[in-house]
């Protein structure tokens, strides 16, 4: 009788965990945008705009060949990339969005119909750990509130660095596990762990999905740990800032 390899069960467990996360996003996809705006009281828009502006500054190019948004979900970040490029008079030749949830991608297709029709946007089903993208072909890679959901974090970071051009920019927006003291930070932690699941649960009628949000933040890395992981892979931090009493963190790095 053949012995069971302990790594097999670890891999199965990882796959199962990832599958459950993606199924959850399929379920909440139709109400995702509405819940998002209500939970963040619309402030997430300013975090996204800051991310685009800092990335353009770090890249320093007027003509950008490819912007890739991993875990693109319903397409908000892709919309912002195009909008901010217009405002800054920059030209993006091609935008690409990748996400494993067909439900989230369906909403993105509707939201970004004009860009798709122009042939300047490609939406693709896929996971961060195995990007169907040529090496060294991407100028800007973003992942907004997606990395916490990627079970294979190390493999995903390897992939991000592989597809970026030298000098390319990586942009991560995330609710990081940063421990900060202070009354306002404690209030924000209370808001994230108790109020957000209630609001998200009410709008989506799926409390479990929004209870997962604070749990996933607790299990995630801090911005320092993330910066270190990227530095080990040859990415230099360009800008790291936490917004709104440490709720959301923006990391911008440049591949050396
Ligand atoms: C909180 S949503 C963020 C969506 C979008 N980026 C935004 O800013 O609104 C997280 C997204 O991560 C995606 N996701 C989950 N696991 C993933 C993985 N392994 N690789 C890539 N994306 C993943 C989900 O399908 C979901 O669309």
PDB file of N, CA and C and ligand atoms in Angstrom, residues 18 21-26 28 32-33 36-37 44 48 69-77 98-102 104-105 111 126-131 142-152 156 160 173-175 212-213, ligand 1:
ATOM      1  N   UNK A  18      -9.206  28.028  -0.880  1.00  0.00           N
ATOM      2  CA  UNK A  18      -9.269  28.997  -1.975  1.00  0.00           C
ATOM      3  C   UNK A  18     -10.596  28.896  -2.719  1.00  0.00           C
ATOM      4  N   UNK A  21     -13.357  30.601  -0.853  1.00  0.00           N
ATOM      5  CA  UNK A  21     -13.274  32.066  -0.951  1.00  0.00           C
ATOM      6  C   UNK A  21     -13.851  32.543  -2.290  1.00  0.00           C
ATOM      7  N   UNK A  22     -13.471  31.857  -3.357  1.00  0.00           N
ATOM      8  CA  UNK A  22     -13.946  32.278  -4.692  1.00  0.00           C
ATOM      9  C   UNK A  22     -15.468  32.093  -4.797  1.00  0.00           C
ATOM     10  N   UNK A  23     -15.973  30.979  -4.250  1.00  0.00           N
ATOM     11  CA  UNK A  23     -17.437  30.748  -4.264  1.00  0.00           C
ATOM     12  C   UNK A  23     -18.164  31.868  -3.533  1.00  0.00           C
ATOM     13  N   UNK A  24     -17.548  32.315  -2.419  1.00  0.00           N
ATOM     14  CA  UNK A  24     -18.160  33.387  -1.634  1.00  0.00           C
ATOM     15  C   UNK A  24     -18.281  34.670  -2.486  1.00  0.00           C
ATOM     16  N   UNK A  25     -17.224  34.967  -3.256  1.00  0.00           N
ATOM     17  CA  UNK A  25     -17.288  36.174  -4.105  1.00  0.00           C
ATOM     18  C   UNK A  25     -18.306  35.999  -5.234  1.00  0.00           C
ATOM     19  N   UNK A  26     -18.442  34.775  -5.734  1.00  0.00           N
ATOM     20  CA  UNK A  26     -19.488  34.525  -6.747  1.00  0.00           C
ATOM     21  C   UNK A  26     -20.862  34.869  -6.179  1.00  0.00           C
ATOM     22  N   UNK A  28     -21.670  36.925  -3.603  1.00  0.00           N
ATOM     23  CA  UNK A  28     -21.945  38.334  -3.247  1.00  0.00           C
ATOM     24  C   UNK A  28     -21.748  39.294  -4.426  1.00  0.00           C
ATOM     25  N   UNK A  32     -21.956  43.414  -4.484  1.00  0.00           N
ATOM     26  CA  UNK A  32     -20.613  43.773  -4.000  1.00  0.00           C
ATOM     27  C   UNK A  32     -20.351  45.289  -4.051  1.00  0.00           C
ATOM     28  N   UNK A  33     -20.652  45.919  -5.181  1.00  0.00           N
ATOM     29  CA  UNK A  33     -20.331  47.356  -5.328  1.00  0.00           C
ATOM     30  C   UNK A  33     -21.112  48.199  -4.327  1.00  0.00           C
ATOM     31  N   UNK A  36     -19.782  47.688  -0.819  1.00  0.00           N
ATOM     32  CA  UNK A  36     -18.464  48.328  -0.748  1.00  0.00           C
ATOM     33  C   UNK A  36     -18.580  49.819  -0.459  1.00  0.00           C
ATOM     34  N   UNK A  37     -19.427  50.498  -1.265  1.00  0.00           N
ATOM     35  CA  UNK A  37     -19.586  51.956  -1.118  1.00  0.00           C
ATOM     36  C   UNK A  37     -20.188  52.289   0.248  1.00  0.00           C
ATOM     37  N   UNK A  44     -13.336  54.739  -0.130  1.00  0.00           N
ATOM     38  CA  UNK A  44     -12.426  53.876  -0.903  1.00  0.00           C
ATOM     39  C   UNK A  44     -12.051  54.497  -2.247  1.00  0.00           C
ATOM     40  N   UNK A  48      -8.265  54.685  -3.914  1.00  0.00           N
ATOM     41  CA  UNK A  48      -7.964  54.166  -5.256  1.00  0.00           C
ATOM     42  C   UNK A  48      -7.312  55.253  -6.128  1.00  0.00           C
ATOM     43  N   UNK A  69      -4.584  44.482 -13.655  1.00  0.00           N
ATOM     44  CA  UNK A  69      -5.202  44.494 -12.331  1.00  0.00           C
ATOM     45  C   UNK A  69      -5.561  43.057 -11.950  1.00  0.00           C
ATOM     46  N   UNK A  70      -4.847  42.538 -10.947  1.00  0.00           N
ATOM     47  CA  UNK A  70      -5.089  41.165 -10.486  1.00  0.00           C
ATOM     48  C   UNK A  70      -6.185  41.212  -9.415  1.00  0.00           C
ATOM     49  N   UNK A  71      -7.031  40.178  -9.359  1.00  0.00           N
ATOM     50  CA  UNK A  71      -8.190  40.156  -8.447  1.00  0.00           C
ATOM     51  C   UNK A  71      -9.066  41.366  -8.769  1.00  0.00           C
ATOM     52  N   UNK A  72      -9.313  41.574 -10.055  1.00  0.00           N
ATOM     53  CA  UNK A  72      -9.977  42.809 -10.520  1.00  0.00           C
ATOM     54  C   UNK A  72     -11.434  42.887 -10.064  1.00  0.00           C
ATOM     55  N   UNK A  73     -12.017  41.753  -9.691  1.00  0.00           N
ATOM     56  CA  UNK A  73     -13.391  41.761  -9.173  1.00  0.00           C
ATOM     57  C   UNK A  73     -14.357  42.391 -10.161  1.00  0.00           C
ATOM     58  N   UNK A  74     -15.138  43.353  -9.687  1.00  0.00           N
ATOM     59  CA  UNK A  74     -16.157  43.982 -10.530  1.00  0.00           C
ATOM     60  C   UNK A  74     -15.580  45.127 -11.380  1.00  0.00           C
ATOM     61  N   UNK A  75     -14.276  45.287 -11.363  1.00  0.00           N
ATOM     62  CA  UNK A  75     -13.616  46.204 -12.303  1.00  0.00           C
ATOM     63  C   UNK A  75     -13.408  47.634 -11.835  1.00  0.00           C
ATOM     64  N   UNK A  76     -13.604  47.903 -10.544  1.00  0.00           N
ATOM     65  CA  UNK A  76     -13.463  49.284 -10.053  1.00  0.00           C
ATOM     66  C   UNK A  76     -12.082  49.873 -10.320  1.00  0.00           C
ATOM     67  N   UNK A  77     -11.057  49.086 -10.035  1.00  0.00           N
ATOM     68  CA  UNK A  77      -9.695  49.613 -10.165  1.00  0.00           C
ATOM     69  C   UNK A  77      -9.367  49.887 -11.650  1.00  0.00           C
ATOM     70  N   UNK A  98      -7.750  40.278 -14.229  1.00  0.00           N
ATOM     71  CA  UNK A  98      -7.789  38.830 -13.985  1.00  0.00           C
ATOM     72  C   UNK A  98      -8.459  38.571 -12.639  1.00  0.00           C
ATOM     73  N   UNK A  99      -9.349  37.593 -12.613  1.00  0.00           N
ATOM     74  CA  UNK A  99     -10.023  37.236 -11.355  1.00  0.00           C
ATOM     75  C   UNK A  99     -10.565  35.804 -11.504  1.00  0.00           C
ATOM     76  N   UNK A 100     -10.534  35.021 -10.418  1.00  0.00           N
ATOM     77  CA  UNK A 100     -11.057  33.647 -10.532  1.00  0.00           C
ATOM     78  C   UNK A 100     -12.582  33.546 -10.394  1.00  0.00           C
ATOM     79  N   UNK A 101     -13.257  34.656  -9.993  1.00  0.00           N
ATOM     80  CA  UNK A 101     -14.701  34.577  -9.784  1.00  0.00           C
ATOM     81  C   UNK A 101     -15.457  34.998 -11.043  1.00  0.00           C
ATOM     82  N   UNK A 102     -16.182  34.054 -11.641  1.00  0.00           N
ATOM     83  CA  UNK A 102     -16.922  34.380 -12.870  1.00  0.00           C
ATOM     84  C   UNK A 102     -18.037  35.382 -12.556  1.00  0.00           C
ATOM     85  N   UNK A 104     -17.989  37.852 -10.280  1.00  0.00           N
ATOM     86  CA  UNK A 104     -17.420  39.207 -10.188  1.00  0.00           C
ATOM     87  C   UNK A 104     -17.086  39.714 -11.602  1.00  0.00           C
ATOM     88  N   UNK A 105     -16.531  38.822 -12.441  1.00  0.00           N
ATOM     89  CA  UNK A 105     -16.157  39.234 -13.807  1.00  0.00           C
ATOM     90  C   UNK A 105     -17.381  39.620 -14.641  1.00  0.00           C
ATOM     91  N   UNK A 111     -19.872  46.771 -16.434  1.00  0.00           N
ATOM     92  CA  UNK A 111     -19.384  48.100 -16.051  1.00  0.00           C
ATOM     93  C   UNK A 111     -18.400  48.682 -17.076  1.00  0.00           C
ATOM     94  N   UNK A 126      -8.812  33.756 -13.838  1.00  0.00           N
ATOM     95  CA  UNK A 126      -7.518  33.172 -13.453  1.00  0.00           C
ATOM     96  C   UNK A 126      -7.130  33.569 -12.054  1.00  0.00           C
ATOM     97  N   UNK A 127      -6.126  32.867 -11.538  1.00  0.00           N
ATOM     98  CA  UNK A 127      -5.658  33.106 -10.163  1.00  0.00           C
ATOM     99  C   UNK A 127      -4.318  33.802 -10.140  1.00  0.00           C
ATOM    100  N   UNK A 128      -4.072  34.515  -9.036  1.00  0.00           N
ATOM    101  CA  UNK A 128      -2.838  35.293  -8.890  1.00  0.00           C
ATOM    102  C   UNK A 128      -1.593  34.420  -8.917  1.00  0.00           C
ATOM    103  N   UNK A 129      -1.722  33.181  -8.470  1.00  0.00           N
ATOM    104  CA  UNK A 129      -0.529  32.335  -8.357  1.00  0.00           C
ATOM    105  C   UNK A 129      -0.058  31.782  -9.711  1.00  0.00           C
ATOM    106  N   UNK A 130      -0.883  31.911 -10.754  1.00  0.00           N
ATOM    107  CA  UNK A 130      -0.508  31.392 -12.077  1.00  0.00           C
ATOM    108  C   UNK A 130      -1.087  32.314 -13.144  1.00  0.00           C
ATOM    109  N   UNK A 131      -0.401  33.419 -13.404  1.00  0.00           N
ATOM    110  CA  UNK A 131      -0.929  34.416 -14.341  1.00  0.00           C
ATOM    111  C   UNK A 131      -0.615  33.994 -15.779  1.00  0.00           C
ATOM    112  N   UNK A 142      -1.544  46.059 -10.411  1.00  0.00           N
ATOM    113  CA  UNK A 142      -2.232  46.448  -9.175  1.00  0.00           C
ATOM    114  C   UNK A 142      -3.023  45.278  -8.628  1.00  0.00           C
ATOM    115  N   UNK A 143      -3.206  45.301  -7.322  1.00  0.00           N
ATOM    116  CA  UNK A 143      -4.122  44.347  -6.681  1.00  0.00           C
ATOM    117  C   UNK A 143      -4.765  45.094  -5.509  1.00  0.00           C
ATOM    118  N   UNK A 144      -6.069  45.319  -5.610  1.00  0.00           N
ATOM    119  CA  UNK A 144      -6.777  46.139  -4.623  1.00  0.00           C
ATOM    120  C   UNK A 144      -7.703  45.261  -3.799  1.00  0.00           C
ATOM    121  N   UNK A 145      -7.437  45.172  -2.527  1.00  0.00           N
ATOM    122  CA  UNK A 145      -8.248  44.395  -1.588  1.00  0.00           C
ATOM    123  C   UNK A 145      -8.414  42.950  -2.061  1.00  0.00           C
ATOM    124  N   UNK A 146      -7.384  42.470  -2.750  1.00  0.00           N
ATOM    125  CA  UNK A 146      -7.416  41.108  -3.290  1.00  0.00           C
ATOM    126  C   UNK A 146      -6.408  40.183  -2.622  1.00  0.00           C
ATOM    127  N   UNK A 147      -5.266  40.722  -2.217  1.00  0.00           N
ATOM    128  CA  UNK A 147      -4.161  39.870  -1.773  1.00  0.00           C
ATOM    129  C   UNK A 147      -4.497  39.041  -0.528  1.00  0.00           C
ATOM    130  N   UNK A 148      -5.331  39.582   0.358  1.00  0.00           N
ATOM    131  CA  UNK A 148      -5.761  38.861   1.561  1.00  0.00           C
ATOM    132  C   UNK A 148      -6.491  37.568   1.206  1.00  0.00           C
ATOM    133  N   UNK A 149      -7.070  37.549   0.010  1.00  0.00           N
ATOM    134  CA  UNK A 149      -7.877  36.401  -0.406  1.00  0.00           C
ATOM    135  C   UNK A 149      -7.067  35.350  -1.159  1.00  0.00           C
ATOM    136  N   UNK A 150      -5.809  35.667  -1.416  1.00  0.00           N
ATOM    137  CA  UNK A 150      -4.957  34.752  -2.173  1.00  0.00           C
ATOM    138  C   UNK A 150      -4.275  33.809  -1.176  1.00  0.00           C
ATOM    139  N   UNK A 151      -4.663  32.560  -1.208  1.00  0.00           N
ATOM    140  CA  UNK A 151      -4.118  31.603  -0.232  1.00  0.00           C
ATOM    141  C   UNK A 151      -2.627  31.349  -0.520  1.00  0.00           C
ATOM    142  N   UNK A 152      -2.279  31.245  -1.795  1.00  0.00           N
ATOM    143  CA  UNK A 152      -0.873  30.998  -2.164  1.00  0.00           C
ATOM    144  C   UNK A 152      -0.137  32.333  -2.311  1.00  0.00           C
ATOM    145  N   UNK A 156       2.070  33.915  -5.535  1.00  0.00           N
ATOM    146  CA  UNK A 156       1.485  35.077  -6.210  1.00  0.00           C
ATOM    147  C   UNK A 156       2.519  36.202  -6.314  1.00  0.00           C
ATOM    148  N   UNK A 160       3.902  38.109  -9.656  1.00  0.00           N
ATOM    149  CA  UNK A 160       3.806  39.561  -9.880  1.00  0.00           C
ATOM    150  C   UNK A 160       5.155  40.083 -10.382  1.00  0.00           C
ATOM    151  N   UNK A 173      -3.237  47.766  -2.647  1.00  0.00           N
ATOM    152  CA  UNK A 173      -4.142  48.417  -1.690  1.00  0.00           C
ATOM    153  C   UNK A 173      -4.704  47.299  -0.837  1.00  0.00           C
ATOM    154  N   UNK A 174      -4.630  47.448   0.462  1.00  0.00           N
ATOM    155  CA  UNK A 174      -5.097  46.340   1.290  1.00  0.00           C
ATOM    156  C   UNK A 174      -5.390  46.771   2.717  1.00  0.00           C
ATOM    157  N   UNK A 175      -6.253  46.004   3.371  1.00  0.00           N
ATOM    158  CA  UNK A 175      -6.468  46.154   4.811  1.00  0.00           C
ATOM    159  C   UNK A 175      -5.399  45.289   5.473  1.00  0.00           C
ATOM    160  N   UNK A 212     -16.114  37.179   7.299  1.00  0.00           N
ATOM    161  CA  UNK A 212     -14.804  36.719   6.811  1.00  0.00           C
ATOM    162  C   UNK A 212     -13.822  37.892   6.693  1.00  0.00           C
ATOM    163  N   UNK A 213     -14.353  39.112   6.440  1.00  0.00           N
ATOM    164  CA  UNK A 213     -13.484  40.280   6.217  1.00  0.00           C
ATOM    165  C   UNK A 213     -12.540  40.552   7.402  1.00  0.00           C
TER     166      UNK A 213
HETATM  167  C1  LIG B   1     -12.584  42.181  -2.022  1.00  0.00           C
HETATM  168  S1  LIG B   1     -12.614  41.731  -3.702  1.00  0.00           S
HETATM  169  C2  LIG B   1     -11.730  43.062  -4.465  1.00  0.00           C
HETATM  170  C3  LIG B   1     -12.167  43.294  -5.876  1.00  0.00           C
HETATM  171  C4  LIG B   1     -11.563  44.524  -6.560  1.00  0.00           C
HETATM  172  N1  LIG B   1     -10.142  44.409  -6.712  1.00  0.00           N
HETATM  173  C5  LIG B   1     -11.911  45.803  -5.840  1.00  0.00           C
HETATM  174  O1  LIG B   1     -10.990  46.586  -5.595  1.00  0.00           O
HETATM  175  O2  LIG B   1     -13.082  46.040  -5.575  1.00  0.00           O
HETATM  176  C6  LIG B   1     -11.446  40.410  -3.762  1.00  0.00           C
HETATM  177  C7  LIG B   1     -11.308  39.738  -5.112  1.00  0.00           C
HETATM  178  O3  LIG B   1     -10.228  38.800  -5.031  1.00  0.00           O
HETATM  179  C8  LIG B   1     -10.546  37.719  -5.881  1.00  0.00           C
HETATM  180  N2  LIG B   1      -9.705  36.562  -5.545  1.00  0.00           N
HETATM  181  C9  LIG B   1      -9.920  35.629  -4.594  1.00  0.00           C
HETATM  182  N3  LIG B   1      -8.938  34.710  -4.625  1.00  0.00           N
HETATM  183  C10 LIG B   1      -8.092  35.078  -5.611  1.00  0.00           C
HETATM  184  C11 LIG B   1      -6.896  34.506  -6.147  1.00  0.00           C
HETATM  185  N4  LIG B   1      -6.379  33.386  -5.647  1.00  0.00           N
HETATM  186  N5  LIG B   1      -6.287  35.133  -7.171  1.00  0.00           N
HETATM  187  C12 LIG B   1      -6.807  36.286  -7.670  1.00  0.00           C
HETATM  188  N6  LIG B   1      -7.930  36.852  -7.213  1.00  0.00           N
HETATM  189  C13 LIG B   1      -8.569  36.265  -6.198  1.00  0.00           C
HETATM  190  C14 LIG B   1     -12.039  37.514  -5.626  1.00  0.00           C
HETATM  191  O4  LIG B   1     -12.668  36.735  -6.618  1.00  0.00           O
HETATM  192  C15 LIG B   1     -12.538  38.940  -5.556  1.00  0.00           C
HETATM  193  O5  LIG B   1     -12.974  39.406  -6.793  1.00  0.00           O
END
